[in-house]
Amino acid sequence: MKERRRAEEERARERMKRMKKQRDDIRSQMSDARHLSELRIVLMGYKLGGKSSVGNSILGREEFELKTSAQCVRRHGEVADRHITVIEAPGWWRNYTVEDSPELLKQEILLSVSLCPPGPHAVLLIIRVDTRFKETEREVLQGHLDLLGERVWSHTIVLFTCGDSLSDTSIEQHIESEGQNLQWLVEKCGNRYHVLNNQNRSDHTQIKELLEKIEETVAQNNDCHFEIDRKILQEMKERRRAEEERAKERMKRMKKQKDNIRSQMSGTQHLSELRIVLMGYRRAGKSSAGNSILGREEFDLKTSAQCVRRHGEVADRHITVIEAPGWMINYTVEESPELLKQEILLSVSLCPPGPHAVLLIIRVDTRFKETEREVLQGHLDLLGERVWSHTIVLFTRGDSLSDTSIEQHIESEGQGLRRLLDKCGNRYHVLNNQNRSDHTQIKQLLEKIEETVAQNNRCHFEIDRKILQKMKERRRAEEERAKERMKRMKKQKDNIRSQMSGTQHLSELRIVLMGYRAAGKSSAGNSILGREEFDLKTSAQCVRRHGEVADRHITVIEA
């Protein structure tokens, strides 16, 4: 470790020398030039990277709200005798590829550079120094910035935030210690970088130096700003206008549909009891949705392999909520375990005589692809075709939409999502799980469930009893065999331990891990050794690691 550190410190010193020379060369070419009277800056990066804080530090006051926004935000100010325009583009999730990001987010990234005409002098790529910069993050970041075209990189500066966490460590030492991925990124940006301590707003020199580096970037680009290909921007704007038009039409249709149902329901009292089943892929927000509906923390946010049932009194109704276990987002129904499929079938029988609605949970802050629609339809089809007439799509993470309507999100996401909504009779609702105090969103959801019941002649959903009976019989047989297996395993273990009585445990154990890709070999190795020894990325070679565990010397080979 000490040798590695010495080498990193040496490379850091070399990097500092190169950066100083690079800056001196640029400044010498700029020697007679006055500083620019105006600077236009775009802030980009992943969510929670510190973009809003950076914008506030640059302008010297609280101009940007620290909450997430789905739209670009533009602010102005006078700083160091310059008129500064700062655009904050919405952030992406740090582990989600550009293909996984919603269409509206990608459109906003393209729009961001057009909101400070004729174009930004610099794009500041915001990265925190207090978290590891991995290969996946580099790929994600590159994918999102590449939306603007290759030329954007010559106008980009890496801006490191949370600089206070470095203490006495230089930013160069941090870059060298983080390895190839961060070094690649810094080099892709022409070795332009700056570190900012957002906690120390009174230190104006760090902002003054940042503005100087932006001017140097302009000088490196022959005194030119960045300009996006107009054709790309024009195509996106036309597509967006068409989506907005379709969104308005959808809103009109939904209002008319709702008005028709409510007129048929006039004079009827609301139901005193509602039975709801929550379904969807893992981490879609089912537990959070259940907690929002019941108005308290009833569902544990960790993954469960069994259905969970909870009750509560909400808006003068007795509510029963069943959360079914989620499936993996990219795994077809054929690839899902049998136990999961059994739980999906069981879920609708846990609120007899059956649920008034199945809420199909989908996140709005990620892209909804055709493969996801196929996966989702496959799992819901286990319950039979009739389930679709009792299904409502419930969008979670509504806070990420900000001022964007759910209809605009639907129209921008493409055919896959629209086909799903058509299948559900265009019944949908959006939920902001962050705003539990807004009871109107739950009240509206319960009203939509009652409208769904009205559309089904005031009937609940009931699964074909034959399908359910068959599954329960199969499950009983499996549970019986499982008990027999446990007995055999216990007997086998007891026999072996009796033969070993009096012998000491081995002082050394050598273990080889084998299995298919992404099965969890690296994680298993790390669990055995009790620390992060195996890198979670795929390797073409065997990896050997050692450790001391429970008074044994352990060697683990990952094939």
Coordinates of C-alpha atoms in Angstrom, one line a residue:
M1 CA 0.0 0.0 0.0
K2 CA 2.8 2.4 0.9
E3 CA 4.6 1.7 -2.4
R4 CA 1.4 2.3 -4.3
R5 CA 0.8 5.6 -2.4
R6 CA 4.3 6.8 -3.1
A7 CA 3.8 6.1 -6.9
E8 CA 0.4 8.0 -6.8
E9 CA 2.0 11.0 -5.0
E10 CA 4.8 11.0 -7.7
R11 CA 2.2 10.9 -10.5
A12 CA 0.2 13.6 -8.7
R13 CA 3.2 15.9 -8.6
E14 CA 3.8 15.3 -12.3
R15 CA 0.2 16.1 -13.1
M16 CA 0.4 19.3 -11.1
K17 CA 3.4 20.4 -13.1
R18 CA 1.7 19.5 -16.4
M19 CA -1.4 21.4 -15.4
K20 CA 0.6 24.5 -14.4
K21 CA 2.5 24.5 -17.7
Q22 CA -0.7 24.0 -19.7
R23 CA -2.3 27.0 -17.8
D24 CA 0.8 29.1 -18.2
D25 CA 0.9 28.5 -21.9
I26 CA -2.7 29.4 -22.3
R27 CA -2.4 32.6 -20.1
S28 CA 0.6 33.7 -22.2
Q29 CA -1.4 33.5 -25.3
M30 CA -4.2 35.5 -23.6
S31 CA -1.7 38.1 -22.1
D32 CA -3.2 41.1 -23.9
A33 CA -6.8 40.0 -23.7
R34 CA -9.2 41.4 -21.2
H35 CA -11.5 39.0 -19.3
L36 CA -14.9 38.3 -20.9
S37 CA -17.7 40.6 -19.7
E38 CA -20.2 37.7 -19.9
L39 CA -19.9 34.0 -19.1
R40 CA -22.5 31.4 -19.9
I41 CA -22.2 28.2 -18.0
V42 CA -24.2 24.8 -18.0
L43 CA -24.0 22.5 -15.0
M44 CA -24.4 18.8 -15.7
G45 CA -24.0 15.6 -13.6
Y46 CA -25.8 12.9 -11.8
K47 CA -28.5 13.4 -9.2
L48 CA -27.3 14.5 -5.7
G49 CA -23.9 15.4 -7.3
G50 CA -24.1 19.0 -6.0
K51 CA -25.1 21.0 -9.1
S52 CA -27.5 23.3 -7.3
S53 CA -24.9 24.0 -4.6
V54 CA -22.3 24.8 -7.3
G55 CA -24.7 27.2 -9.0
N56 CA -25.3 29.0 -5.7
S57 CA -21.5 29.1 -5.0
I58 CA -20.8 30.6 -8.4
L59 CA -23.5 33.3 -8.1
G60 CA -22.7 33.9 -4.4
R61 CA -26.3 33.5 -3.2
E62 CA -29.1 31.0 -2.9
E63 CA -30.5 31.1 -6.4
F64 CA -31.0 27.3 -7.1
E65 CA -33.3 25.2 -5.0
L66 CA -31.7 22.1 -3.6
K67 CA -34.6 19.8 -4.5
T68 CA -34.7 17.8 -7.7
S69 CA -36.1 19.4 -10.9
A70 CA -37.2 17.7 -14.1
Q71 CA -36.6 20.9 -16.1
C72 CA -33.6 23.1 -16.7
V73 CA -33.3 26.1 -14.4
R74 CA -31.7 29.4 -15.5
R75 CA -30.3 32.0 -13.2
H76 CA -28.2 35.2 -13.6
G77 CA -25.8 37.3 -11.5
E78 CA -22.9 39.7 -11.5
V79 CA -19.7 38.1 -10.3
A80 CA -16.1 39.5 -10.4
D81 CA -17.1 42.2 -13.0
R82 CA -18.8 39.6 -15.3
H83 CA -22.4 39.0 -16.1
I84 CA -22.9 35.3 -15.4
T85 CA -25.7 33.0 -16.7
V86 CA -25.9 29.6 -15.1
I87 CA -28.1 26.8 -16.5
E88 CA -28.6 23.7 -14.3
A89 CA -29.7 20.7 -16.3
P90 CA -31.6 17.9 -14.6
G91 CA -29.4 15.1 -13.2
W92 CA -29.4 11.4 -14.2
W93 CA -29.2 8.4 -11.8
R94 CA -25.5 7.6 -11.4
N95 CA -25.9 3.9 -12.2
Y96 CA -28.5 4.2 -15.0
T97 CA -27.2 4.2 -18.6
V98 CA -28.4 6.8 -21.1
E99 CA -30.7 4.1 -22.5
D100 CA -32.4 3.7 -19.0
S101 CA -32.9 7.5 -18.6
P102 CA -36.4 8.9 -19.4
E103 CA -36.8 10.6 -22.8
L104 CA -37.8 13.9 -21.1
L105 CA -34.5 14.0 -19.2
K106 CA -32.5 13.5 -22.5
Q107 CA -34.5 16.2 -24.1
E108 CA -33.7 18.6 -21.2
I109 CA -30.0 17.9 -21.6
L110 CA -30.2 18.9 -25.3
L111 CA -32.2 22.0 -24.4
S112 CA -29.9 23.1 -21.6
V113 CA -27.2 24.3 -24.0
S114 CA -29.8 26.4 -26.0
L115 CA -31.0 28.3 -23.0
C116 CA -28.0 30.6 -22.9
P117 CA -27.8 31.8 -26.6
P118 CA -25.8 31.6 -28.6
G119 CA -24.3 28.8 -26.5
P120 CA -22.4 28.1 -23.3
H121 CA -18.7 29.1 -22.8
A122 CA -18.3 26.0 -20.7
V123 CA -20.1 22.8 -19.5
L124 CA -19.2 22.0 -15.9
L125 CA -19.4 18.3 -15.2
I126 CA -20.1 17.9 -11.5
I127 CA -18.5 15.0 -9.6
R128 CA -18.3 14.5 -5.9
V129 CA -14.8 13.7 -4.5
D130 CA -16.2 11.9 -1.4
T131 CA -17.5 8.9 -3.4
R132 CA -15.7 6.3 -5.5
F133 CA -15.7 7.0 -9.3
K134 CA -16.3 3.6 -10.9
E135 CA -16.3 2.4 -14.5
T136 CA -20.1 2.2 -14.6
E137 CA -20.3 5.9 -13.6
R138 CA -17.8 6.8 -16.3
E139 CA -19.8 4.9 -19.0
V140 CA -23.1 6.5 -17.7
L141 CA -21.6 10.0 -17.7
Q142 CA -20.1 9.6 -21.1
G143 CA -23.4 8.3 -22.6
H144 CA -25.3 11.3 -21.3
L145 CA -22.8 13.9 -22.4
D146 CA -22.4 12.3 -25.8
L147 CA -26.0 13.3 -26.5
L148 CA -24.6 16.8 -27.2
G149 CA -22.1 15.5 -29.7
E150 CA -18.3 14.9 -29.6
R151 CA -17.4 18.6 -29.7
V152 CA -18.9 19.2 -26.3
W153 CA -15.8 17.6 -24.6
S154 CA -13.5 20.4 -25.7
H155 CA -15.7 22.8 -23.8
T156 CA -16.1 20.7 -20.7
I157 CA -14.4 21.1 -17.3
V158 CA -14.7 18.5 -14.5
L159 CA -15.8 20.3 -11.4
F160 CA -15.2 18.3 -8.2
T161 CA -17.6 19.1 -5.3
C162 CA -17.3 18.4 -1.6
G163 CA -13.7 19.5 -1.7
D164 CA -13.7 20.0 2.1
S165 CA -13.6 16.1 2.4
L166 CA -10.1 16.1 0.8
S167 CA -8.6 18.0 3.7
D168 CA -4.9 18.3 3.0
T169 CA -4.9 15.9 0.1
S170 CA -4.4 17.6 -3.3
I171 CA -7.0 17.0 -6.0
E172 CA -4.3 15.6 -8.2
Q173 CA -3.5 12.9 -5.6
H174 CA -7.3 12.1 -5.5
I175 CA -7.3 11.7 -9.3
E176 CA -4.3 9.4 -9.3
S177 CA -5.6 7.3 -6.5
E178 CA -9.0 6.8 -8.1
G179 CA -7.5 5.0 -11.0
Q180 CA -8.0 4.7 -14.8
N181 CA -11.7 5.7 -15.0
L182 CA -11.4 9.2 -13.5
Q183 CA -8.1 9.7 -15.3
W184 CA -9.7 8.8 -18.6
L185 CA -12.5 11.3 -17.9
V186 CA -10.2 14.2 -17.0
E187 CA -8.1 13.5 -20.1
K188 CA -11.3 13.4 -22.3
C189 CA -11.9 16.9 -21.0
G190 CA -8.5 18.1 -22.0
N191 CA -7.2 17.8 -18.4
R192 CA -9.4 20.7 -17.4
Y193 CA -10.6 20.4 -13.8
H194 CA -11.3 22.4 -10.7
V195 CA -12.2 21.6 -7.1
L196 CA -14.8 23.4 -5.1
N197 CA -15.5 23.6 -1.3
N198 CA -19.2 24.4 -1.1
Q199 CA -19.0 24.6 2.7
N200 CA -16.6 27.7 2.4
R201 CA -18.7 30.2 0.4
S202 CA -16.6 33.1 1.9
D203 CA -13.6 31.9 -0.1
H204 CA -14.2 33.9 -3.3
T205 CA -10.8 32.9 -4.7
Q206 CA -12.0 29.5 -5.7
I207 CA -14.8 31.0 -7.8
K208 CA -12.5 33.6 -9.3
E209 CA -10.1 30.8 -10.3
L210 CA -13.0 28.8 -11.8
L211 CA -14.1 31.7 -13.9
E212 CA -10.5 32.2 -15.1
K213 CA -10.4 28.5 -16.1
I214 CA -13.6 28.9 -18.1
E215 CA -11.9 31.9 -19.9
E216 CA -8.9 29.7 -20.6
T217 CA -11.3 27.0 -22.0
V218 CA -12.7 29.6 -24.4
A219 CA -9.2 30.6 -25.4
Q220 CA -8.4 27.0 -26.2
N221 CA -11.4 26.9 -28.5
N222 CA -10.3 29.9 -30.5
D223 CA -12.5 32.3 -28.4
C224 CA -15.6 30.3 -29.4
H225 CA -18.5 29.1 -27.3
F226 CA -20.1 25.6 -27.6
E227 CA -22.9 25.3 -30.1
I228 CA -25.0 22.2 -30.6
D229 CA -25.8 20.9 -34.0
R230 CA -29.0 22.9 -34.9
K231 CA -30.5 19.9 -36.8
I232 CA -30.4 17.7 -33.6
L233 CA -32.0 20.5 -31.6
Q234 CA -34.6 21.3 -34.2
E235 CA -35.6 17.6 -34.5
M236 CA -35.9 17.3 -30.7
K237 CA -38.0 20.5 -30.5
E238 CA -40.4 19.3 -33.2
R239 CA -40.7 15.9 -31.5
R240 CA -41.4 17.6 -28.2
R241 CA -44.1 19.9 -29.7
A242 CA -45.9 16.8 -31.1
E243 CA -45.6 15.1 -27.7
E244 CA -47.1 18.1 -25.9
E245 CA -50.0 18.2 -28.4
R246 CA -50.7 14.5 -27.8
A247 CA -50.4 15.0 -24.1
K248 CA -53.1 17.7 -24.2
E249 CA -55.4 15.4 -26.2
R250 CA -54.8 12.6 -23.7
M251 CA -55.7 14.9 -20.8
K252 CA -59.0 15.8 -22.6
R253 CA -59.8 12.1 -23.2
M254 CA -59.1 11.2 -19.6
K255 CA -61.3 14.0 -18.3
K256 CA -64.1 13.0 -20.5
Q257 CA -63.7 9.3 -19.5
K258 CA -63.7 10.3 -15.8
D259 CA -66.7 12.6 -16.2
N260 CA -68.7 9.8 -17.9
I261 CA -68.0 7.3 -15.1
R262 CA -68.7 9.8 -12.4
S263 CA -72.1 10.7 -14.0
Q264 CA -73.0 7.0 -14.0
M265 CA -72.0 6.8 -10.3
S266 CA -74.0 9.9 -9.3
G267 CA -76.1 9.2 -6.2
T268 CA -74.0 6.2 -5.2
Q269 CA -72.1 6.3 -1.9
H270 CA -68.4 5.6 -1.9
L271 CA -67.4 2.0 -0.9
S272 CA -66.9 1.5 2.8
E273 CA -64.1 -1.1 2.0
L274 CA -61.4 -1.2 -0.6
R275 CA -59.1 -4.2 -1.3
I276 CA -55.9 -3.4 -3.2
V277 CA -53.0 -5.5 -4.6
L278 CA -49.7 -3.9 -5.4
M279 CA -47.6 -5.4 -8.2
G280 CA -44.5 -4.5 -10.1
Y281 CA -40.8 -5.1 -10.6
R282 CA -38.3 -4.9 -7.7
R283 CA -37.5 -1.4 -6.5
A284 CA -40.4 0.2 -8.4
G285 CA -41.7 1.6 -5.1
K286 CA -44.5 -0.9 -4.1
S287 CA -43.7 -0.7 -0.3
S288 CA -43.6 3.2 -0.4
A289 CA -46.9 3.2 -2.4
G290 CA -48.5 1.0 0.3
N291 CA -47.2 3.3 3.1
S292 CA -48.5 6.3 1.2
I293 CA -51.9 4.8 0.8
L294 CA -52.2 3.8 4.5
G295 CA -50.6 7.0 5.7
R296 CA -48.0 5.3 7.9
E297 CA -45.0 3.0 7.7
E298 CA -46.7 -0.4 7.5
F299 CA -44.5 -2.0 4.8
D300 CA -40.9 -2.7 5.2
L301 CA -38.8 -1.2 2.4
K302 CA -36.6 -4.3 2.1
T303 CA -37.3 -7.0 -0.5
S304 CA -39.7 -9.8 0.6
A305 CA -40.2 -13.2 -1.1
Q306 CA -43.8 -13.5 0.3
C307 CA -46.9 -11.4 0.0
V308 CA -47.4 -8.9 2.8
R309 CA -50.9 -7.8 3.9
R310 CA -51.7 -4.6 5.9
H311 CA -54.9 -2.8 6.9
G312 CA -55.9 0.7 7.8
E313 CA -58.7 3.3 7.9
V314 CA -58.3 6.0 5.1
A315 CA -60.8 8.6 4.0
D316 CA -63.7 6.9 5.8
R317 CA -62.9 3.5 4.2
H318 CA -61.4 0.3 5.5
I319 CA -58.4 -0.4 3.3
T320 CA -56.7 -3.7 2.8
V321 CA -53.4 -3.6 0.9
I322 CA -51.5 -6.7 -0.4
E323 CA -47.9 -6.2 -1.6
A324 CA -46.9 -9.0 -4.0
P325 CA -43.1 -9.8 -4.3
G326 CA -41.5 -8.0 -7.3
W327 CA -39.8 -9.6 -10.3
M328 CA -36.5 -8.5 -11.8
I329 CA -37.1 -5.8 -14.3
N330 CA -35.5 -7.5 -17.3
Y331 CA -36.4 -11.2 -16.5
T332 CA -39.3 -12.7 -18.4
V333 CA -42.0 -14.7 -16.6
E334 CA -40.2 -17.9 -17.8
E335 CA -37.0 -16.8 -16.1
S336 CA -38.8 -15.8 -12.8
P337 CA -38.6 -18.4 -10.0
E338 CA -41.7 -20.7 -9.5
L339 CA -42.1 -19.4 -5.9
L340 CA -42.5 -15.9 -7.2
K341 CA -45.1 -16.9 -9.7
Q342 CA -47.0 -18.8 -7.0
E343 CA -47.0 -15.6 -4.8
I344 CA -48.4 -13.5 -7.6
L345 CA -51.3 -16.0 -7.9
L346 CA -51.7 -16.1 -4.1
S347 CA -51.7 -12.3 -3.7
V348 CA -55.3 -11.8 -5.2
S349 CA -56.6 -14.5 -2.8
L350 CA -55.3 -12.8 0.4
C351 CA -58.1 -10.2 0.4
P352 CA -61.2 -12.3 -0.1
P353 CA -63.4 -12.4 -2.0
G354 CA -60.9 -10.5 -4.3
P355 CA -59.2 -7.1 -4.9
H356 CA -61.2 -4.1 -6.2
A357 CA -58.0 -3.1 -8.1
V358 CA -54.5 -4.2 -9.0
L359 CA -52.1 -1.3 -8.9
L360 CA -49.3 -1.9 -11.3
I361 CA -46.3 0.1 -10.0
I362 CA -43.9 1.9 -12.5
R363 CA -41.3 4.5 -11.8
V364 CA -41.4 7.7 -13.9
D365 CA -37.7 8.5 -13.4
T366 CA -36.5 5.7 -15.6
R367 CA -37.1 4.8 -19.2
F368 CA -40.0 2.3 -19.9
K369 CA -38.8 0.0 -22.7
E370 CA -40.7 -2.5 -24.8
T371 CA -38.8 -5.3 -23.1
E372 CA -40.2 -4.1 -19.7
R373 CA -43.7 -4.0 -21.1
E374 CA -43.3 -7.7 -22.3
V375 CA -41.9 -8.7 -18.9
L376 CA -44.7 -7.0 -17.0
Q377 CA -47.5 -8.3 -19.2
G378 CA -46.1 -11.8 -18.9
H379 CA -46.2 -11.7 -15.1
L380 CA -49.7 -10.1 -15.0
D381 CA -51.1 -12.6 -17.5
L382 CA -50.5 -15.3 -14.9
L383 CA -53.8 -14.0 -13.3
G384 CA -55.7 -14.4 -16.6
E385 CA -56.9 -11.9 -19.2
R386 CA -59.7 -10.4 -17.0
V387 CA -57.2 -8.9 -14.5
W388 CA -56.5 -6.1 -17.0
S389 CA -59.9 -4.6 -16.6
H390 CA -59.2 -4.2 -12.9
T391 CA -55.7 -2.8 -13.3
I392 CA -54.5 0.8 -12.8
V393 CA -51.0 1.9 -13.6
L394 CA -49.6 3.7 -10.6
F395 CA -46.5 5.9 -11.4
T396 CA -44.2 6.4 -8.5
R397 CA -41.4 9.0 -8.0
G398 CA -43.8 11.7 -9.2
D399 CA -41.6 14.3 -7.5
S400 CA -39.0 13.8 -10.3
L401 CA -41.6 15.1 -12.9
S402 CA -41.6 18.5 -11.2
D403 CA -43.9 20.7 -13.4
T404 CA -44.1 18.2 -16.2
S405 CA -47.5 16.5 -16.5
I406 CA -47.8 12.7 -16.4
E407 CA -49.4 12.8 -19.8
Q408 CA -46.3 14.5 -21.3
H409 CA -44.2 11.8 -19.7
I410 CA -46.4 9.1 -21.2
E411 CA -46.3 10.6 -24.7
S412 CA -42.5 11.1 -24.6
E413 CA -41.8 7.5 -23.5
G414 CA -43.1 6.0 -26.7
Q415 CA -45.2 3.0 -27.8
G416 CA -44.3 0.5 -25.0
L417 CA -45.9 2.6 -22.2
R418 CA -48.8 3.7 -24.4
R419 CA -49.6 0.0 -25.3
L420 CA -49.6 -0.9 -21.6
L421 CA -52.0 1.9 -20.7
D422 CA -54.3 0.9 -23.5
K423 CA -54.3 -2.6 -22.1
C424 CA -55.3 -1.1 -18.7
G425 CA -58.2 0.9 -20.2
N426 CA -56.1 4.1 -19.9
R427 CA -56.4 4.1 -16.1
Y428 CA -53.4 5.7 -14.4
H429 CA -52.4 7.8 -11.4
V430 CA -49.1 9.5 -10.4
L431 CA -47.9 9.4 -6.8
N432 CA -45.3 11.6 -5.1
N433 CA -44.0 9.4 -2.3
Q434 CA -41.9 12.2 -0.9
N435 CA -44.9 14.3 -0.1
R436 CA -46.9 12.2 2.3
S437 CA -48.7 15.2 3.7
D438 CA -50.5 15.7 0.4
H439 CA -53.6 13.6 1.2
T440 CA -55.4 14.7 -2.0
Q441 CA -53.3 12.4 -4.2
I442 CA -54.4 9.4 -2.1
K443 CA -58.0 10.6 -2.1
Q444 CA -57.9 10.8 -5.9
L445 CA -56.4 7.4 -6.2
L446 CA -59.1 5.8 -4.0
E447 CA -61.7 7.6 -6.2
K448 CA -60.1 6.1 -9.3
I449 CA -60.3 2.7 -7.8
E450 CA -64.0 3.2 -7.1
E451 CA -64.4 4.3 -10.8
T452 CA -62.6 1.1 -11.8
V453 CA -65.1 -0.9 -9.8
A454 CA -68.0 1.0 -11.4
Q455 CA -66.5 0.2 -14.9
N456 CA -66.7 -3.5 -13.9
N457 CA -70.4 -3.4 -12.9
R458 CA -69.5 -2.9 -9.2
C459 CA -67.6 -6.2 -9.2
H460 CA -64.1 -7.0 -7.8
F461 CA -61.5 -9.2 -9.5
E462 CA -61.7 -12.9 -8.8
I463 CA -59.1 -15.4 -10.1
D464 CA -60.2 -18.6 -11.8
R465 CA -60.5 -21.0 -8.7
K466 CA -59.2 -24.0 -10.7
I467 CA -55.9 -22.2 -11.4
L468 CA -55.6 -21.2 -7.7
Q469 CA -56.5 -24.7 -6.4
K470 CA -54.0 -26.4 -8.7
M471 CA -51.2 -24.0 -7.5
K472 CA -52.1 -24.6 -3.8
E473 CA -52.0 -28.4 -4.2
R474 CA -48.6 -28.1 -6.0
R475 CA -47.3 -25.9 -3.3
R476 CA -48.4 -28.3 -0.5
A477 CA -46.5 -31.1 -2.2
E478 CA -43.4 -28.9 -2.6
E479 CA -43.5 -27.9 1.1
E480 CA -43.8 -31.6 2.1
R481 CA -40.8 -32.5 0.0
A482 CA -38.9 -29.5 1.4
K483 CA -39.5 -30.8 5.0
E484 CA -38.2 -34.3 3.9
R485 CA -35.1 -32.6 2.4
M486 CA -34.4 -30.7 5.6
K487 CA -34.6 -33.9 7.6
R488 CA -32.2 -35.7 5.3
M489 CA -29.7 -32.7 5.3
K490 CA -29.8 -32.6 9.1
K491 CA -29.2 -36.3 9.4
Q492 CA -26.3 -36.2 6.9
K493 CA -24.7 -33.3 8.8
D494 CA -25.1 -35.0 12.2
N495 CA -23.5 -38.2 10.8
I496 CA -20.5 -36.3 9.4
R497 CA -20.1 -34.2 12.7
S498 CA -20.2 -37.4 14.8
Q499 CA -17.3 -38.9 12.7
M500 CA -15.4 -35.7 13.2
S501 CA -15.8 -35.5 17.0
G502 CA -12.5 -34.9 18.8
T503 CA -10.8 -33.5 15.7
Q504 CA -9.7 -29.8 15.5
H505 CA -10.9 -27.6 12.7
L506 CA -8.5 -27.1 9.8
S507 CA -6.1 -24.2 10.1
E508 CA -6.3 -23.6 6.4
L509 CA -9.2 -23.7 3.9
R510 CA -8.8 -23.4 0.1
I511 CA -12.0 -22.6 -1.8
V512 CA -12.8 -22.2 -5.5
L513 CA -15.9 -20.2 -6.6
M514 CA -17.6 -21.2 -9.9
G515 CA -20.8 -20.2 -11.6
Y516 CA -22.3 -18.3 -14.5
R517 CA -21.8 -14.5 -15.0
A518 CA -23.6 -12.2 -12.6
A519 CA -24.5 -15.1 -10.3
G520 CA -22.7 -13.4 -7.3
K521 CA -19.3 -15.1 -7.2
S522 CA -17.4 -11.9 -6.3
S523 CA -20.0 -11.0 -3.6
A524 CA -19.7 -14.5 -2.2
G525 CA -15.9 -14.2 -2.0
N526 CA -16.2 -10.8 -0.3
S527 CA -18.7 -12.2 2.2
I528 CA -16.4 -15.2 3.0
L529 CA -13.4 -12.9 3.6
G530 CA -15.5 -10.3 5.4
R531 CA -14.2 -7.4 3.2
E532 CA -14.2 -6.0 -0.4
E533 CA -11.5 -8.1 -1.9
F534 CA -13.1 -9.1 -5.2
D535 CA -14.0 -6.5 -7.8
L536 CA -17.7 -6.8 -8.8
K537 CA -16.9 -6.4 -12.5
T538 CA -16.4 -9.3 -14.9
S539 CA -12.9 -10.7 -15.2
A540 CA -11.4 -13.0 -17.9
Q541 CA -8.8 -14.4 -15.5
C542 CA -9.0 -16.3 -12.2
V543 CA -8.7 -14.0 -9.2
R544 CA -7.0 -15.2 -5.9
R545 CA -7.5 -13.6 -2.5
H546 CA -6.5 -14.5 1.0
G547 CA -7.7 -13.7 4.5
E548 CA -8.0 -14.8 8.2
V549 CA -11.5 -15.9 9.1
A550 CA -12.7 -17.7 12.3
D551 CA -9.1 -18.7 13.2
R552 CA -8.5 -20.2 9.7
H553 CA -6.3 -19.0 6.8
I554 CA -8.7 -18.8 3.9
T555 CA -7.7 -18.8 0.2
V556 CA -10.5 -18.0 -2.2
I557 CA -10.2 -18.4 -6.0
E558 CA -12.8 -16.9 -8.2
A559 CA -13.0 -18.7 -11.6

